[in-house]
CSV table of C-alpha atoms and ligand atoms in Angstrom, one decimal:
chain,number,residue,atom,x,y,z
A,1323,UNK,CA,78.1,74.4,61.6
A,1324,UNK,CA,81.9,75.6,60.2
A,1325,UNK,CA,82.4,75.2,56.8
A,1326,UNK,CA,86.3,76.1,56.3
A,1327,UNK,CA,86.7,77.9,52.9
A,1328,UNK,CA,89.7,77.0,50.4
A,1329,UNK,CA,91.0,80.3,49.1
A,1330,UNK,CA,91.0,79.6,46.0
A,1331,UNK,CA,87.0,78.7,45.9
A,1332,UNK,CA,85.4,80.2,43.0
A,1333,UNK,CA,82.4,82.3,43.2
A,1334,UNK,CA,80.2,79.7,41.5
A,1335,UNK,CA,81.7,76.8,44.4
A,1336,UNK,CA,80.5,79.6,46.6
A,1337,UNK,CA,76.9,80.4,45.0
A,1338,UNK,CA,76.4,76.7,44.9
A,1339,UNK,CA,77.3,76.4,48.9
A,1340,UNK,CA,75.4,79.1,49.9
A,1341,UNK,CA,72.0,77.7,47.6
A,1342,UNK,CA,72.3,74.5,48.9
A,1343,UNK,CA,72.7,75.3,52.9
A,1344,UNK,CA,70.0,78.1,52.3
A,1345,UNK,CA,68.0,75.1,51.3
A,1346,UNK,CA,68.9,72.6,54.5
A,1347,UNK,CA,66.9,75.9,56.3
A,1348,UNK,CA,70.5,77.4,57.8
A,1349,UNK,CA,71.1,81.3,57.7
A,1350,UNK,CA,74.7,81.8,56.6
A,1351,UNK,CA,77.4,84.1,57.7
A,1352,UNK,CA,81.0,84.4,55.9
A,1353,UNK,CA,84.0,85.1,58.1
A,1354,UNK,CA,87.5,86.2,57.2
A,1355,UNK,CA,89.9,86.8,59.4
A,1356,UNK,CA,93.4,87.1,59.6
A,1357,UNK,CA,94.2,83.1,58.8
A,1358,UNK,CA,91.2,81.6,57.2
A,1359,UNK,CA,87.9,82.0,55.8
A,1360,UNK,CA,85.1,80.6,56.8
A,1361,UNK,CA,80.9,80.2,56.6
A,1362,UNK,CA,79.2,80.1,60.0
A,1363,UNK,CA,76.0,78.3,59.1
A,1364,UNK,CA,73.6,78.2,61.8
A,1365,UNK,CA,70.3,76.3,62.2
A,1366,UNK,CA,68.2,73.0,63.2
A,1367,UNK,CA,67.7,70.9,60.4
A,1368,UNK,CA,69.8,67.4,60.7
A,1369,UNK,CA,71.2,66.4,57.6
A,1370,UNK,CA,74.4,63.7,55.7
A,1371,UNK,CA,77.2,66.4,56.3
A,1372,UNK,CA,78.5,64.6,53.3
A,1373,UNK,CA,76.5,66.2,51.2
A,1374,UNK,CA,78.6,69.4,51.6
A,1375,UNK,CA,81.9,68.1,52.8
A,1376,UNK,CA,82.3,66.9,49.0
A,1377,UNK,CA,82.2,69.8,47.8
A,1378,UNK,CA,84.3,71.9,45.1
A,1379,UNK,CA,86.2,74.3,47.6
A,1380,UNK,CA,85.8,73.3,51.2
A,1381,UNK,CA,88.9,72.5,53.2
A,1382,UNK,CA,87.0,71.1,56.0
A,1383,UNK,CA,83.2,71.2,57.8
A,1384,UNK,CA,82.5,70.8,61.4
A,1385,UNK,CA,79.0,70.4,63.3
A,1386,UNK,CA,79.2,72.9,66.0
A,1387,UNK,CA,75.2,73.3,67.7
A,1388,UNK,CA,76.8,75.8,70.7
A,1389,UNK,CA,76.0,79.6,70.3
A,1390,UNK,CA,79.6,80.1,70.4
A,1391,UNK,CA,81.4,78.1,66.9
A,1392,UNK,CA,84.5,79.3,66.1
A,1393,UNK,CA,85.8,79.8,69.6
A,1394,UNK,CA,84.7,76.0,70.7
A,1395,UNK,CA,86.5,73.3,70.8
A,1396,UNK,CA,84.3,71.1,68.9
A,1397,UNK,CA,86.2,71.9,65.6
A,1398,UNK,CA,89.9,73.0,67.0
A,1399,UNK,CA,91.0,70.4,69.3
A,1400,UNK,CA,94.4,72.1,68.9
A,1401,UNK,CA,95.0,75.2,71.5
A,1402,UNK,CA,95.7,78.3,70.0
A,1403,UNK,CA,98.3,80.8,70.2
A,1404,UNK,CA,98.8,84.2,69.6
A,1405,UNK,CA,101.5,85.4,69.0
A,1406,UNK,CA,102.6,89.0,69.5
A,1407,UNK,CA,105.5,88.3,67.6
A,1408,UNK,CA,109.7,88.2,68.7
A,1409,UNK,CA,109.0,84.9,70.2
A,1410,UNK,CA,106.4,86.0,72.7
A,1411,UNK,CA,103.7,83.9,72.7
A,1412,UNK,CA,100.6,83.1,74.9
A,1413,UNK,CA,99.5,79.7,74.9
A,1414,UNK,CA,101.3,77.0,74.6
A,1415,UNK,CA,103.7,75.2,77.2
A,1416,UNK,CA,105.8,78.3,78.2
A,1417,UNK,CA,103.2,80.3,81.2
A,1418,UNK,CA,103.2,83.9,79.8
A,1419,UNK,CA,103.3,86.4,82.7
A,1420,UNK,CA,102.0,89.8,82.0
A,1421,UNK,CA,102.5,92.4,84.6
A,1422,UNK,CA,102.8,95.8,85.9
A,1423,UNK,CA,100.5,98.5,87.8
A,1424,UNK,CA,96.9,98.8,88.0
A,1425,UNK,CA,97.5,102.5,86.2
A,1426,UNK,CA,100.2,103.7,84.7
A,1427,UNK,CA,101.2,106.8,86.8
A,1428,UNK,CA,104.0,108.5,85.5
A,1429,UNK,CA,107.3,108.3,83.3
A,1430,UNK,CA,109.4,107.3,86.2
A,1431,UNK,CA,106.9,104.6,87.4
A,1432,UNK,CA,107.4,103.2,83.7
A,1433,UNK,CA,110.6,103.9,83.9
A,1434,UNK,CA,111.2,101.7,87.1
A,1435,UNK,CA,108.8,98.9,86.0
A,1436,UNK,CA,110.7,97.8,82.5
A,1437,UNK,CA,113.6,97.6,84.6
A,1438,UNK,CA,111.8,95.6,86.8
A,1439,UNK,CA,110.3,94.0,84.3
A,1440,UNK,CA,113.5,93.4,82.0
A,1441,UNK,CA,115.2,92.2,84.9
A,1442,UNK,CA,112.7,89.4,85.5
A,1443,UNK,CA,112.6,88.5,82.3
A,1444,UNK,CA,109.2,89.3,82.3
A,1445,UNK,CA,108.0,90.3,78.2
A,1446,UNK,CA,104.5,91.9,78.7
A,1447,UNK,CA,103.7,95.2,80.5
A,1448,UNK,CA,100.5,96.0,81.8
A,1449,UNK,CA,98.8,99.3,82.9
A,1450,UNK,CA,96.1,101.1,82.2
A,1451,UNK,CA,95.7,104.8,80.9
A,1452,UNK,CA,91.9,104.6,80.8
A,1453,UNK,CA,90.8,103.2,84.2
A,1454,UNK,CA,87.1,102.6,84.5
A,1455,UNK,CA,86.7,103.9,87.8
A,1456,UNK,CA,83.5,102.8,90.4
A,1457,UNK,CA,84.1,107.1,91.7
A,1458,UNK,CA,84.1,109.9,88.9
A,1459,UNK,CA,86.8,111.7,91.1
A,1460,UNK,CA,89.5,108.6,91.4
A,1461,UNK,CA,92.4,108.8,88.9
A,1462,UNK,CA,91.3,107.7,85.6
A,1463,UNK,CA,94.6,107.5,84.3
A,1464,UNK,CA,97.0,109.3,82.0
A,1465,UNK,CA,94.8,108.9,78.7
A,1466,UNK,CA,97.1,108.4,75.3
A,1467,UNK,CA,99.7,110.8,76.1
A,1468,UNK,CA,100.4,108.6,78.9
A,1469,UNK,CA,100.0,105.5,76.2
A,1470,UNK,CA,102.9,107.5,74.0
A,1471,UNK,CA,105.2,107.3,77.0
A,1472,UNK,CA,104.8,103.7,78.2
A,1473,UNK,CA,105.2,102.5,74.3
A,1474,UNK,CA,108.5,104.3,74.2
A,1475,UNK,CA,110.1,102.6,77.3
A,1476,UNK,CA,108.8,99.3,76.5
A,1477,UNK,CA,109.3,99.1,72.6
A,1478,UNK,CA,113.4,100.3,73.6
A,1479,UNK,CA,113.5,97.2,75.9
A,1480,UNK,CA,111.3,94.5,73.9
A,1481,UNK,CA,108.4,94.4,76.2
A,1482,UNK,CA,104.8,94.0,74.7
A,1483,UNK,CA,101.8,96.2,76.3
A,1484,UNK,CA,98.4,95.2,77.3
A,1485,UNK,CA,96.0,98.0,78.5
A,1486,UNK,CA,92.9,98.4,78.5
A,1487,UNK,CA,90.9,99.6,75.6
A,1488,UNK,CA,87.0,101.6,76.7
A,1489,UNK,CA,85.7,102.4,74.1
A,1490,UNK,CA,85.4,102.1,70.4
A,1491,UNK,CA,86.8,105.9,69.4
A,1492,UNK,CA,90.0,104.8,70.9
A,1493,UNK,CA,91.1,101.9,69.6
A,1494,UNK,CA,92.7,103.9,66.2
A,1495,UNK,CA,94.4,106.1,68.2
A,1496,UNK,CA,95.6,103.4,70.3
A,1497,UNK,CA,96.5,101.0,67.5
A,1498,UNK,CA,100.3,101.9,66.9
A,1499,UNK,CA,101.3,101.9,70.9
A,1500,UNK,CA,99.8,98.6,71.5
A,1501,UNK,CA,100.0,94.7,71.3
A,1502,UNK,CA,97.2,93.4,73.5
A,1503,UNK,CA,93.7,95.6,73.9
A,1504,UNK,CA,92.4,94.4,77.2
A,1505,UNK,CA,88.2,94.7,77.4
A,1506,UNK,CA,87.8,94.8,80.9
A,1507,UNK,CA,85.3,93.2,83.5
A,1508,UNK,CA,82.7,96.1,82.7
A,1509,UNK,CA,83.0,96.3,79.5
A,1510,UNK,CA,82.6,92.2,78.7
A,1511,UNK,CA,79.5,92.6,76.5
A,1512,UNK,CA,80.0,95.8,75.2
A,1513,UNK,CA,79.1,94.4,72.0
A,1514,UNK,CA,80.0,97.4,69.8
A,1515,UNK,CA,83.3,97.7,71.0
A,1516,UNK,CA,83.6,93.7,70.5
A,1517,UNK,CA,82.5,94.1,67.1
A,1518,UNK,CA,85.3,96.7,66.6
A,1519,UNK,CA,87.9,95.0,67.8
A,1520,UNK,CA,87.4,92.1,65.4
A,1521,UNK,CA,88.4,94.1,62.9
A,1522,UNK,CA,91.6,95.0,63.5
A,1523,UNK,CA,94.5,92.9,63.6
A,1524,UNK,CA,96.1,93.5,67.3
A,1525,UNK,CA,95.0,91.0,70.5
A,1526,UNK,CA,92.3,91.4,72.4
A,1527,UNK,CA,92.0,89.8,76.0
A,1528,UNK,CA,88.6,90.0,77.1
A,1529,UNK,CA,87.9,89.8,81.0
A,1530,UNK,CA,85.0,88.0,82.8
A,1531,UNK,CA,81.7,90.0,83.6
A,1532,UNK,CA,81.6,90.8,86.9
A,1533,UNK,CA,78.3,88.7,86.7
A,1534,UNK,CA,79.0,87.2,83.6
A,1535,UNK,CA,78.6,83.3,82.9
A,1536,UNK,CA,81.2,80.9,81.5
A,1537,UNK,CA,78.7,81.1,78.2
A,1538,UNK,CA,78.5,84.5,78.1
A,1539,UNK,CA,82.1,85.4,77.9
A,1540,UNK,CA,82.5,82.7,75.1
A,1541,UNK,CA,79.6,84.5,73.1
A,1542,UNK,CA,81.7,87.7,74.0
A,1543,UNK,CA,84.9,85.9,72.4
A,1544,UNK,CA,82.7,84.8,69.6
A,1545,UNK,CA,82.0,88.7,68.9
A,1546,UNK,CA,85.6,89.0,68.1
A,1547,UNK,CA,86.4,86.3,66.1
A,1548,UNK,CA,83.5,86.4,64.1
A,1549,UNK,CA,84.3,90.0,62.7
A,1550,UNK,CA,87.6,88.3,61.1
A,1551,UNK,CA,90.0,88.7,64.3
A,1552,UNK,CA,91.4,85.4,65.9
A,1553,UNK,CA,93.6,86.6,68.5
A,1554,UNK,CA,91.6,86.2,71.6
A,1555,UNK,CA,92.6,85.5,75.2
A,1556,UNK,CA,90.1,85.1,77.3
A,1557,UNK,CA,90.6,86.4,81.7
A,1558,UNK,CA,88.7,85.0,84.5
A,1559,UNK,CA,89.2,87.8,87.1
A,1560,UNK,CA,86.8,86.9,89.5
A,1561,UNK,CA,83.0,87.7,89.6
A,1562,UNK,CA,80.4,89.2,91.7
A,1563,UNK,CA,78.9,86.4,94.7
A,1564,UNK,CA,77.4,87.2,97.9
A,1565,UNK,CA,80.8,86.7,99.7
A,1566,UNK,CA,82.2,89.7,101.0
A,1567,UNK,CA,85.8,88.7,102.8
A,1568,UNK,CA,87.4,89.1,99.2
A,1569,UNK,CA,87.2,92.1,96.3
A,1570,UNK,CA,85.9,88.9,94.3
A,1571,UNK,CA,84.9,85.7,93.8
A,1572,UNK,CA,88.1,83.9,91.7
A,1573,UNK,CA,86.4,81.4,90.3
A,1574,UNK,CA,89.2,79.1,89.1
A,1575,UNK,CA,86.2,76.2,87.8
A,1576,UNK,CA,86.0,78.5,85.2
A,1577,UNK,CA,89.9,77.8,84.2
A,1578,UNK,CA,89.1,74.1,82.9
A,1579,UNK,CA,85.7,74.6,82.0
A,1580,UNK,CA,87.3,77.0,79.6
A,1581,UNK,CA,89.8,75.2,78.5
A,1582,UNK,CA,87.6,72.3,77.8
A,1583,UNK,CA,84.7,73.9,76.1
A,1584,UNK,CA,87.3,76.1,73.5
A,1585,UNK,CA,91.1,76.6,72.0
A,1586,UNK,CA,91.5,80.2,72.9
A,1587,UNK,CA,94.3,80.6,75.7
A,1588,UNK,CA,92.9,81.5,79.2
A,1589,UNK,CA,94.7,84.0,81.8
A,1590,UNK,CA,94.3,84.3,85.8
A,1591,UNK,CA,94.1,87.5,87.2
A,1592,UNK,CA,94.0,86.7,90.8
A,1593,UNK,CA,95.6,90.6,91.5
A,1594,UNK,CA,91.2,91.6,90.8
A,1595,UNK,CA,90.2,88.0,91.7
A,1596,UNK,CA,90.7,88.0,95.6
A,1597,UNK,CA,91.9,91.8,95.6
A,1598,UNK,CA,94.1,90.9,99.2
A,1599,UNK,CA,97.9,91.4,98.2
A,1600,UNK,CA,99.2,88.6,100.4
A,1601,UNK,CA,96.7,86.1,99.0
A,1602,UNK,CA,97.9,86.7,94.8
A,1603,UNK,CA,100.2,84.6,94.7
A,1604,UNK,CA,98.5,81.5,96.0
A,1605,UNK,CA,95.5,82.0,94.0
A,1606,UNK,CA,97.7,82.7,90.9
A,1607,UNK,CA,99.2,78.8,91.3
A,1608,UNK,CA,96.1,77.5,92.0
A,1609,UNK,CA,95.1,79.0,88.7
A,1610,UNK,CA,98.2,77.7,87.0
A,1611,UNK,CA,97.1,74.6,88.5
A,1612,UNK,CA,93.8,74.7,87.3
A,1613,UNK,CA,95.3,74.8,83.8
A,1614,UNK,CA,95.5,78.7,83.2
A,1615,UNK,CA,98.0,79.4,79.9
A,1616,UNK,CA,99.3,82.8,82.0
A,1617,UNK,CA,98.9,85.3,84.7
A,1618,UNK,CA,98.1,89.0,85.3
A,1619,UNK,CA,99.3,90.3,88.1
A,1620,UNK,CA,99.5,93.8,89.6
A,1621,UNK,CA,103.0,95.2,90.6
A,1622,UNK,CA,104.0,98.5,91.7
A,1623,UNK,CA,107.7,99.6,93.2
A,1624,UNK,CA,105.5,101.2,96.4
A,1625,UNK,CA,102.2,99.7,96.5
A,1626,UNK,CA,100.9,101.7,99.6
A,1627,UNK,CA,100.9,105.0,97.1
A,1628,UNK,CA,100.0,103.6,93.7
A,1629,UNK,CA,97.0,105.7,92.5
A,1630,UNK,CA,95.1,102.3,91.8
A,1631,UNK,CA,94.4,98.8,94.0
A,1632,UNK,CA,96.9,99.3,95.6
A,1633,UNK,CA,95.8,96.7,98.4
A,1634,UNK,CA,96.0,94.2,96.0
A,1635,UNK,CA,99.0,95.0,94.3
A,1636,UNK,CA,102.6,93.4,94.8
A,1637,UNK,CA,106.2,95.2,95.5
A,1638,UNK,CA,108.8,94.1,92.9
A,1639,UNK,CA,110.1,92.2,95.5
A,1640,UNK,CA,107.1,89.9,96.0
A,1641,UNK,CA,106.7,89.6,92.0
A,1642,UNK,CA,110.3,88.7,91.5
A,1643,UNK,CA,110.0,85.9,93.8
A,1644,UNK,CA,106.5,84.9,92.3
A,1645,UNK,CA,107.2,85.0,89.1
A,1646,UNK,CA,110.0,82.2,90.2
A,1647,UNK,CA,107.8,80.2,91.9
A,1648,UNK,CA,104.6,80.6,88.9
A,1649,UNK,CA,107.0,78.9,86.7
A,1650,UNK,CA,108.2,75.8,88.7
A,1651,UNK,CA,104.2,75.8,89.3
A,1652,UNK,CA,103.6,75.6,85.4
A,1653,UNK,CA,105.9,72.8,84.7
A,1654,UNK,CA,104.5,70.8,87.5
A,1655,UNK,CA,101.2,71.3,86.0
A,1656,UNK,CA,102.3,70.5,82.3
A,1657,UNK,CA,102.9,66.7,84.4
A,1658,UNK,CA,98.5,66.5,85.0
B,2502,LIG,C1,92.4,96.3,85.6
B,2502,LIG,O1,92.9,95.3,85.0
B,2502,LIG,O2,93.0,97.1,86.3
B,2502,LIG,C2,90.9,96.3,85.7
B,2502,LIG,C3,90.2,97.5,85.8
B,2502,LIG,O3,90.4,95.1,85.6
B,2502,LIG,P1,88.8,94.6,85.6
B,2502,LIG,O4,88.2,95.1,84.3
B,2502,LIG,O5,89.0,93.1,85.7
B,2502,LIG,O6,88.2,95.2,86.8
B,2503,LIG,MN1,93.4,97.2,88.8
C-alpha cells in the first residue's frame, strides 16, 4: 500500500496513521524524496481502504500487493519524466538519444564526439571512466580526472553526461561532473550502492542483470526510489541465454512488459544487446518499436581502435544517419 502524505500533516495526523496501520498488522516505511512524501505500508491483511483514505493529512492511498510500489504502475498511470533540466528530458513523446564511446579515451576523443554530438543535435553524452572490465589488464578507463575533462567539453556545449557510477565511494566525487549515474549490468543489485544513490538528487539509469529478471530490476529501481530519489530510468541491455551468435540476448519483451508493469522511462541499449555493429541499429528500432522512451548507443570517430567494444560500436557516420532514421521510427510508433 502507498499512502501519499500532505506536507503539511501534523505529527499527531501522523501518530494516528502509523497506530492505526500498525494495527491492520502492516510494517510501515516513510519515504521522502525529492517531490513527495510518502508511507510504504506493506502487509496481508484486507481491509475498507476507506478507513484511512479519510484521514486528516493524506493526499491520496493506493493498494499496491507487488514487491516493487512506488515504481509500479498500479498507483502512477502517468509516465514519468526526468528531467535533467534545459529542456532535456527522458520520457515523454520526444525519443531521447544518449550516446558516445564505450570509454572515454582521451581529450581529443571528447573533443571530437561533442562536435559530433552537437552537430547531431544529440544532448546526452555517454562514456565511461570506470569500465568494469571481464580482464584485470583491459583499459579500465580514465578514472575522475578523465570525468573533469569530459564535464568541461560537454557543460561549454550544453550536453548532459551519463557514465557509469561502480561503487559507492565515488559517487561524491562524481556528483558535480555529472547528470545521469549509470549502474551497469554487473552492478544491477548492488544493493548498497542502490541504497546510495537514492539519496542524492542526480539520475540514475539502472541496466538489466545480465541474468537478471524483469522483477528483479524493478526491485532494483525500487531500491532507489525508496531512499527518497525518483529519477530512475531503467536499461534493458540484453541478458545472458544459451545463444551464442550475439554478445547478448536483447530481449525487447522486456520493453512493454516494463512499460506496462511501471511509470519509470525505459531505454534500449542494443550497442551491449546484440554486441554486432551492423545489427545496432535494427535492434535499436525494434526497440523503439517495442515502446522504448530512448536509446544508448555506442559511437566512436574510429571504431576499429576504440579501447572498448569496439565491434559493437558505430562511426559518426553510421550514428548520424541512425539517429535520423531512430526518430522517423519514434513518431511512427507514437501512431500504436
Ligand atoms: C557500458 O555501458 O559500456 C557497459 C559496461 O554496460 P553494461 O553494464 O550493460 O555491460
Ligand atoms: Mn561498452
Amino acid at each position: 500500500m502507498i499512502i501519499q502524505l500532505e506536507k503539511s500533516i501534523s505529527a499527531e495526523s501522523r501518530t494516528k496513521l502509523d497506530v492505526i496501520i500498525q494495527e491492520l498488522g502492516y510494517k510501515t516505511a516513510p519515504v521522502k524524496t525529492q517531490f513527495q512524501d510518502y508511507l510504504v505500508a506493506t502487509g496481508k491483511a484486507d481491509f475498507d481502504i476507506r478507513n484511512i483514505g479519510s484521514l486528516e493529512g493524506i493526499k491520496d492511498i493506493h493498494r499496491v500487493t507487488d514487491d516493487y510500489k512506488l515504481v509500479s504502475k498500479k498507483w502512477k498511470l502517468n509516465p514519468s519524466v526526468v528531467d535533467l533540466g534545459d529542456g532535456v528530458k527522458i520520457g515523454g513523446s520526444e525519443l531521447a538519444i544518449m550516446a558516445g564511446p564505450c570509454s572515454i579515451e582521451s581529450e581529443e576523443q571528447i573533443e571530437t564526439t561533442v562536435q559530433f554530438l552537437v552537430e547531431n543535435g544529440i544532448k546526452i553524452m555517454r562514456g565511461g571512466v570506470y569500465k568494469p572490465r571481464s580482464s584485470p589488464y583491459s583499459f579500465r578507463g580514465l578514472g575522475l580526472e578523465g570525468l573533469k575533462i569530459f564535464y568541461k567539453h560537454c557543460k561549454e556545449n550544453g550536453i548532459k553526461i551519463i557514465t557509469e557510477v561502480m561503487q559507492v565511494s565515488q559517487i561524491e566525487p562524481m556528483l558535480d561532473y555529472i547528470d545521469i549515474f549509470q549502474v551497469g549490468a554487473r552492478n544491477s543489485q548492488n544493493f548498497n550502492l542502490l541504497d546510495e544513490l537514492g539519496k542524492v538528487d542526480k539520475a540514475v539509469m539502472l541496466k538489466r542483470g545480465i541474468s537478471g529478471s524483469i522483477d528483479e530490476l524493478l526491485q532494483s529501481a525500487e531500491y532507489v526510489f525508496s531512499n527518497g530519489n525518483e529519477k530512475v530510468i531503467l536499461c534493458e541491455r540484453g541478458i545472458r541465454t544459451f545463444e551464442k551468435a550475439y554478445r547478448n540476448t536483447l530481449d525487447v519483451n522486456a520493453i512493454p512488459i516494463l512499460k506496462e508493469k511501471s511509470h519509470l522511462p525505459v531505454i534500449i541499449d542494443p550497442s551491449h544487446g546484440i554486441g554486432i555493429r551492423k545489427h545496432v541499429g535494427k535492434m535499436a528500432m525494434a526497440g523503439i518499436i517495442a515502446g522504448a522512451d530512448g536509446v544508448i548507443i555506442e559511437t566512436h570517430e574510429t571504431p576499429e581502435i576504440a579501447f572498448s567494444d569496439g565491434q559493437q560500436t558505430l562511426s559518426h557516420i553510421e550514428g548520424g544517419l541512425l539517429f535520423e532514421q531512430l526518430k522517423q521510427v519514434k513518431a511512427l510508433a507514437e501512431n500504436f
